[in-house]
XYZ file of C-alpha atoms in Angstrom:
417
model
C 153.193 -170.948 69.144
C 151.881 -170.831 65.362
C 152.033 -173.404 63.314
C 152.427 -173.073 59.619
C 149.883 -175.030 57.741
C 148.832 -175.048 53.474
C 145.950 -177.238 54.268
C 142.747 -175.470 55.082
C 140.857 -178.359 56.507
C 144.029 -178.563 58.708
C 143.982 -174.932 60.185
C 143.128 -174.353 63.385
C 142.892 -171.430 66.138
C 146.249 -169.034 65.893
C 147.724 -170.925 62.850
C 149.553 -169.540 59.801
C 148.013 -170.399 56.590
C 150.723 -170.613 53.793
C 148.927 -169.965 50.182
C 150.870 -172.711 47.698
C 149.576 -172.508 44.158
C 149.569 -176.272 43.426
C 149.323 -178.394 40.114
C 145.710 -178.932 40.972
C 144.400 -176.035 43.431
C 145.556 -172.573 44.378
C 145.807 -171.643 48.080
C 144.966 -168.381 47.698
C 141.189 -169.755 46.815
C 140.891 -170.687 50.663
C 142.779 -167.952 52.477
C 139.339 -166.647 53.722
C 138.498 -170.344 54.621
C 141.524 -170.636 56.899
C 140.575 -167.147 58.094
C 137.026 -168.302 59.288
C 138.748 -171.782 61.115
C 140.912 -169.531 63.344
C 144.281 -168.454 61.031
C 145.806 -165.359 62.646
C 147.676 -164.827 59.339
C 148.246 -165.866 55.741
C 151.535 -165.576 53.711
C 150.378 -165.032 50.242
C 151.738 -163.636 46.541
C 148.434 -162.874 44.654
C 146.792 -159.654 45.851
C 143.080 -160.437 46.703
C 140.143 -159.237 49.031
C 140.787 -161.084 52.047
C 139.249 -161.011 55.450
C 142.458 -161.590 57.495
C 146.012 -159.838 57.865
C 148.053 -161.047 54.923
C 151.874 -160.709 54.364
C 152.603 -160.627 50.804
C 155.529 -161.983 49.083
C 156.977 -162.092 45.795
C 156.461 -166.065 46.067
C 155.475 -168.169 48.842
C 157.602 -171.603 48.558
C 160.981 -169.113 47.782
C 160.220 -167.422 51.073
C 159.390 -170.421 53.235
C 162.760 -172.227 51.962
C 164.509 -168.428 53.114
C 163.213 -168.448 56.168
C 163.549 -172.152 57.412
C 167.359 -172.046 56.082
C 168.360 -169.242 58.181
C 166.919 -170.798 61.106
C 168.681 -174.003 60.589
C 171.919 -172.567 59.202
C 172.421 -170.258 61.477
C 171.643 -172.665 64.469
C 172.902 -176.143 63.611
C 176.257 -176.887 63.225
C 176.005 -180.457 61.926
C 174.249 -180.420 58.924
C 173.442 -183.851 57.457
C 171.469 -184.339 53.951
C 169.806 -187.296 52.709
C 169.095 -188.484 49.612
C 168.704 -191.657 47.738
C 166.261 -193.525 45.297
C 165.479 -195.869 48.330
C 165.322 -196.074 51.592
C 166.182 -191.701 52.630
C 163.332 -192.022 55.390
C 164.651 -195.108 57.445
C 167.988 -194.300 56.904
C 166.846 -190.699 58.621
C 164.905 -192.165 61.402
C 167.618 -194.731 62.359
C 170.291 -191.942 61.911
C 168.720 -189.577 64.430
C 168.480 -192.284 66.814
C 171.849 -192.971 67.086
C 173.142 -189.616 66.741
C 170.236 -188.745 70.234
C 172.286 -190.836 71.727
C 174.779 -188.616 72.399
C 173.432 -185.156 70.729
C 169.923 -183.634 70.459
C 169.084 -184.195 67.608
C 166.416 -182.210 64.505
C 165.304 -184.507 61.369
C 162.523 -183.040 59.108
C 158.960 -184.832 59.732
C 157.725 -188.450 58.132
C 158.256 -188.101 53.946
C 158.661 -184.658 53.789
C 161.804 -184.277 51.209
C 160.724 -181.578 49.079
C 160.869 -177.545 48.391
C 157.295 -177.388 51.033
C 157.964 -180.228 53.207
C 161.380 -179.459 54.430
C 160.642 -175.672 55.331
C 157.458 -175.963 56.818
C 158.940 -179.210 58.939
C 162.076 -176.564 60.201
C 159.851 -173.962 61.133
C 157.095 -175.858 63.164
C 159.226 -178.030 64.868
C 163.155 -177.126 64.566
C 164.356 -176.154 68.382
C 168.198 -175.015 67.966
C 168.992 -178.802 67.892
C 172.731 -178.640 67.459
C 172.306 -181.551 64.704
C 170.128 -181.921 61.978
C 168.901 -183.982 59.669
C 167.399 -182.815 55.948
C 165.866 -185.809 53.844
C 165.945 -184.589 50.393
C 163.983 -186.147 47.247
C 164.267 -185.417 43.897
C 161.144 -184.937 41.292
C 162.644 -182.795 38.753
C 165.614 -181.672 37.875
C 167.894 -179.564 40.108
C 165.846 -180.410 43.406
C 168.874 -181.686 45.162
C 170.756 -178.803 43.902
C 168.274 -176.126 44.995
C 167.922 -177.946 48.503
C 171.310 -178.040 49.002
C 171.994 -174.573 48.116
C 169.255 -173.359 50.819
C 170.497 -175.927 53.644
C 174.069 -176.392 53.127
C 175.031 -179.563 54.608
C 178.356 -180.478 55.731
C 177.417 -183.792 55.556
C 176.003 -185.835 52.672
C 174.992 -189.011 52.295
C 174.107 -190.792 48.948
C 172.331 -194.089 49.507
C 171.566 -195.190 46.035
C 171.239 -194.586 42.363
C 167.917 -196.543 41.099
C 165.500 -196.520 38.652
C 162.437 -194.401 39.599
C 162.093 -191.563 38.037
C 163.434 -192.957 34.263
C 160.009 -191.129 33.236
C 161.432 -187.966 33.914
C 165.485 -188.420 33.455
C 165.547 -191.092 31.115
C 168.819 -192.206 32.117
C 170.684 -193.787 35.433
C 173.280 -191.130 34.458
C 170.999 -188.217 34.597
C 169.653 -189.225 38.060
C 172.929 -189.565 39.453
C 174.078 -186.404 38.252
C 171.323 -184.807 40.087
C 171.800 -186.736 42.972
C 175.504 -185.908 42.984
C 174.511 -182.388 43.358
C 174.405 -182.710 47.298
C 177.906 -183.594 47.110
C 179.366 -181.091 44.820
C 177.081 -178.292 46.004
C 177.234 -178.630 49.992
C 178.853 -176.484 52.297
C 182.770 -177.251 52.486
C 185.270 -178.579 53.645
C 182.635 -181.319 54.297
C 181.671 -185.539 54.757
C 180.083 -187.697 52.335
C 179.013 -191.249 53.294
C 177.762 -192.769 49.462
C 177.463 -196.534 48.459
C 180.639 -197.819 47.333
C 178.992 -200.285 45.173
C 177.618 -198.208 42.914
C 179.134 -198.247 39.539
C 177.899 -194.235 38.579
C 179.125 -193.139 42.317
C 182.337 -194.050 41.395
C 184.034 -190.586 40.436
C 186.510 -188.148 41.264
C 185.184 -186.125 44.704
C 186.152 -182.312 45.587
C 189.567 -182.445 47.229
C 187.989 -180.586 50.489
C 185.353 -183.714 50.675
C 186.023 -186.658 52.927
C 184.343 -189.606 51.416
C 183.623 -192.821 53.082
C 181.960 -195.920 51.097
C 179.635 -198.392 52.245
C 177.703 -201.609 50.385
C 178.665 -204.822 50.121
C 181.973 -204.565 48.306
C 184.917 -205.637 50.678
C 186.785 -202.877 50.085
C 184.038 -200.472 51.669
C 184.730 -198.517 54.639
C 181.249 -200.646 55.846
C 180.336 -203.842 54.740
C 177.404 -205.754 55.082
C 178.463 -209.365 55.323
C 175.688 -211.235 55.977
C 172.254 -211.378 57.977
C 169.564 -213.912 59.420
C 166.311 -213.975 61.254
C 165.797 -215.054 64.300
C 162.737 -215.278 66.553
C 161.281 -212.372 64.429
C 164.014 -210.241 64.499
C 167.151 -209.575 62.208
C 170.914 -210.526 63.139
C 173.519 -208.902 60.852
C 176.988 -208.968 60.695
C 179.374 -205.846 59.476
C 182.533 -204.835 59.250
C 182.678 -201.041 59.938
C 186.086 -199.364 59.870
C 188.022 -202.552 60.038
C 186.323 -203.736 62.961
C 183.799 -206.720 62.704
C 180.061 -205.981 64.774
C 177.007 -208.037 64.893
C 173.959 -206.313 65.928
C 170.496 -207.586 66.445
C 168.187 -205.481 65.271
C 164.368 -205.285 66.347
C 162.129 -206.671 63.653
C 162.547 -208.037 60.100
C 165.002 -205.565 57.935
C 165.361 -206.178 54.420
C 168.723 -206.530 52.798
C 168.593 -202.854 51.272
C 167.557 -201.395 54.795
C 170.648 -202.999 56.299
C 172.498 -201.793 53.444
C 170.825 -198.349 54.898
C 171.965 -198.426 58.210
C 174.995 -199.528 57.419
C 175.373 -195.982 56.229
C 173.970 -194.466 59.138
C 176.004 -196.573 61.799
C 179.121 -195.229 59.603
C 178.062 -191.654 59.665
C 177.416 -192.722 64.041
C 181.003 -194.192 64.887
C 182.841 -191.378 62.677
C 180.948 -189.073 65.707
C 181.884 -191.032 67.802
C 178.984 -192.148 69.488
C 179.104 -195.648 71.155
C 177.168 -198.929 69.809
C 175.105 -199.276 72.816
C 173.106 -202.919 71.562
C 170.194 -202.755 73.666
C 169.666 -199.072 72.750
C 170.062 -199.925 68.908
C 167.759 -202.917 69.414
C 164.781 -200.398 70.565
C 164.686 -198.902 67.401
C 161.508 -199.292 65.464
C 160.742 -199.485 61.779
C 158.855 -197.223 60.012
C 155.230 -198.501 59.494
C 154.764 -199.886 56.384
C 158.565 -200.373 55.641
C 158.627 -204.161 54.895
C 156.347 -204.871 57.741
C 155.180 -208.579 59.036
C 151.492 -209.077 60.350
C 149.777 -211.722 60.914
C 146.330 -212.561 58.992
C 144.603 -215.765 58.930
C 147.337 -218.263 60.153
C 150.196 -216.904 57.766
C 152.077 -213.912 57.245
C 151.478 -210.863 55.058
C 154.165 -208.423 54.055
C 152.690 -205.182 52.519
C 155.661 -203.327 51.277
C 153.719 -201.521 48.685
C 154.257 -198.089 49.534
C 156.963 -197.030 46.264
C 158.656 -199.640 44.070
C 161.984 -200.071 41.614
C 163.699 -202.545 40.327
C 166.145 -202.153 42.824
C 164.159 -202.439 46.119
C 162.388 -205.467 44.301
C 164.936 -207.658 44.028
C 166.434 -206.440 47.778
C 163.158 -207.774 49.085
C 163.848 -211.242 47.147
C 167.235 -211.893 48.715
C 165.935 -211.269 52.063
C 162.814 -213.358 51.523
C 164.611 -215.905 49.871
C 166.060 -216.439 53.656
C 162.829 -216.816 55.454
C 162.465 -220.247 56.438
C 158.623 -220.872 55.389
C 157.453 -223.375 53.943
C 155.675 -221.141 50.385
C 156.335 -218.196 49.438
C 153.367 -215.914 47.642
C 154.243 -212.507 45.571
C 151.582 -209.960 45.148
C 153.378 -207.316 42.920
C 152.227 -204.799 41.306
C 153.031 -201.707 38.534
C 156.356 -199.801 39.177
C 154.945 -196.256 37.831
C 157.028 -193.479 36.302
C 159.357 -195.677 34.278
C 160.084 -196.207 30.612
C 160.004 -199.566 28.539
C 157.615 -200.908 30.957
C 157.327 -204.328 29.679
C 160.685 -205.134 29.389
C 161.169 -203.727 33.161
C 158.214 -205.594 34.954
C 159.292 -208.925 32.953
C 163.450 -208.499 34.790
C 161.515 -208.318 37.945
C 159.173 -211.180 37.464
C 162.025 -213.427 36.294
C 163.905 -212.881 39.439
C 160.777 -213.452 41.456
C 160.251 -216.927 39.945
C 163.446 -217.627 41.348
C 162.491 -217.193 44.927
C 157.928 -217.392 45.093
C 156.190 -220.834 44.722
C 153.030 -218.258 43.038
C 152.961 -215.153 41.585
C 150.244 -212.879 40.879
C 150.081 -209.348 39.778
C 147.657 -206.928 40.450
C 146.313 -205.416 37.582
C 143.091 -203.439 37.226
C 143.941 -201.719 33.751
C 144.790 -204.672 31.901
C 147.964 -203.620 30.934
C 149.936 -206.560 31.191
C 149.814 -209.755 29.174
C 152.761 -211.924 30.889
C 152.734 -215.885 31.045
C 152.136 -218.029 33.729
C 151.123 -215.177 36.060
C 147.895 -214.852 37.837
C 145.864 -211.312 37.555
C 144.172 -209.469 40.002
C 141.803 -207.059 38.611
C 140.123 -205.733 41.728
C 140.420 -205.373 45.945
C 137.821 -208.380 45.802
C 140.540 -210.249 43.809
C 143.386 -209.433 46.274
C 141.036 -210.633 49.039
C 139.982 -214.223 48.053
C 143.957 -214.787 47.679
C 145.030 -213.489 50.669
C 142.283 -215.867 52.382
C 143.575 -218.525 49.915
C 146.701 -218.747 49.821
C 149.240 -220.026 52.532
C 152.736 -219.409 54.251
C 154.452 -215.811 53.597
C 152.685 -213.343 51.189
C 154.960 -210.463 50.236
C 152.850 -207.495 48.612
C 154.657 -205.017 46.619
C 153.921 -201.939 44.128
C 154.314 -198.583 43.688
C 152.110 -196.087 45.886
C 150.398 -194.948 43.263
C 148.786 -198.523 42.310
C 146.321 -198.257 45.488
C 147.544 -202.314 46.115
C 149.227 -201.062 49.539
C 145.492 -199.501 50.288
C 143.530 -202.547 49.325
C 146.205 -204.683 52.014
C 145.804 -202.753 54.490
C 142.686 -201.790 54.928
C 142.099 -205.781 54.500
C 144.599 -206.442 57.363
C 142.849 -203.155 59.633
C 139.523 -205.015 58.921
C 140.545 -208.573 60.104
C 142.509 -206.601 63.237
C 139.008 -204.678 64.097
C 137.030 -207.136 64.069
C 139.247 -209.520 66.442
């Protein structure tokens, strides 16, 4: 079978090279490339020389998002959307496993939440799975609206309103308005499953909309009550629909991923599908989702790959419950926010609270805050994660490179073992 691929160096024998004009390169400049690696086709919208059968279109992404939407709408009768500041991608993966339990089940591959990911996801891999599951992200504005347009769930679920993205929307209010759109735009009569805590969630819904609430707010349909670690794994207690359930759940889960599954045990039971706890317990983390490894006698959390506010001061609650004797923060920029100062300086309050050190990662000299250490450079994050003692939590946006510099520090120690 073909796959559909817009990376060249990717193609191989009988694949279908898509032609994306990107913010930095054009597909069309390596249609012949994918051509001489095998491509039996290339879907294009610039007319060109090229050495391979093409099928032109008035524009590529439009046609992809066409096609993979009236495979999946036409095949999948539970349609569930994600989307969320935090946490879409866990709350995905953990979804689907439930929901396998008693369904077979579609969710769109690793990260991919956008107008290229999604499609080319659903048409490489969708099989007439009865259920589905769409992770949707939001860059710009209307990219929740225009996803949920094309894929029409019937059920939504909203995990959070945060602050990434103030670059572009400036506001809270802005992003939750675009959020909102997979609610007010999804196929109906439908199911929405949104966190009842939130302040900006808290609206008037379409009368033909079933909402159920989750957080940590009593009067949520699920609750998280409270949690615990034990012999590296996570114990949490609920209340879900009225009934109390305690799960343990494999590995260490930060407050806001319980928070997360909370949602998607809600969106589980309303099926109907059983809590089976040994099946629940084989569920595995993402990689690099608030992961523990060992390095050096003490433990090293790299949870740098995106940052807010938000998922910042999650991470401190649940730390603040690890019984270790010290407690080391490695933080570093939150990128595409406004009034950076004044942001970074909330969450390095809050960390004083819970870290016996702090130091920040730094290379651009940006910041100028007291009492914190600076790292200017991977040799700098090295000598203090031989240094330093107990738990080290690492967190930053992507975009820093920080999460790099960890892990290929921790890969490195693991080789040469």
């Amino acid at each position: 079978m073909s796959k559909f691929v817009f990376d060249s160096r990717q193609v191989e024998d009988g694949d279908i090279f898509v032609a994306i004009k990107g913010e930095r390169n054009n597909g069309h400049d390596f249609v012949n490339e994918a051509f001489k690696k095998g491509a039996v086709k290339a879907i294009v919208e610039e007319e060109r020389d090229y050495n391979g059968e093409v099928l032109l279109v008035d524009n590529v992404i439009d046609f992809l998002n066409r096609e993979a939407s009236k495979i999946l709408v036409d095949n999948s009768k539970i349609r569930i959307g994600i989307t969320g500041s935090n946490g879409k991608t866990t709350t995905k993966n953990f979804l689907a496993h439930l929901l396998a339990y008693g369904f077979k089940v579609f969710k769109t591959e690793k990260n991919y939440n956008t107008e290229i990911g999604i499609p080319l996801s659903i048409l490489n891999n969708y099989s007439g799975e009865p259920v589905s599951i769409v992770e949707m992200g939001l860059r710009k504005e209307d990219d929740i609206g225009f996803l949920t347009r094309l894929y029409k769930p019937n059920v939504s679920i909203l995990l959070n309103i945060g602050t990434a993205h103030l670059q572009f929307f400036e506001k809270r209010e802005k992003i939750a308005s675009e959020k909102l759109k997979i609610v007010f735009e999804m196929e109906k009569p439908g199911i929405v499953f949104i966190n009842g805590d939130e302040e900006l969630l808290d609206i008037d819904y379409p009368e033909d909309v079933k909402v159920f609430r989750f957080g940590e707010n009593e009067n949520n349909d699920g609750v998280l009550i409270d949690f615990d670690y034990l012999n590296g794994n996570t114990r949490v207690f609920y209340n879900i629909y009225n009934e109390d359930v305690m799960l343990t759940l494999q590995g260490i889960w930060s407050k806001g991923q319980l928070i997360d599954a909370l949602a998607a045990l809600l969106v589980s039971l309303y099926f109907e599908i059983p809590l089976d706890p040994f099946y629940i317990f084989s569920f595995k983390l993402p990689e690099k989702r608030f992961e523990l490894k060992e390095y050096n006698g003490k433990i090293v959390i790299n949870d740098a790959y995106n940052a807010s506010k938000e998922s910042f001061f999650s991470a401190f609650e649940s730390i603040e419950k690890m019984d270790v004797d010290r407690k080391v923060l490695i933080m570093g920029r939150v990128l595409e926010i406004t009034d950076e100062i004044e942001y970074h300086m909330e969450i390095i309050n809050e960390a004083k609270k819970v870290f016996d050190k702090i130091y920040f990662y730094d290379p651009e000299e940006f910041f100028d805050f007291e009492g914190i250490e600076y790292l200017r450079n991977s040799d700098d994050v090295l000598n203090v994660l031989n240094a330093e003692s107990g738990l080290i939590y690492v967190k930053a946006s992507n975009g820093t490179g920080l999460g790099a510099i960890v892990e290929k520090i921790l890969n490195e120690k693991n080789n040469k073992q």
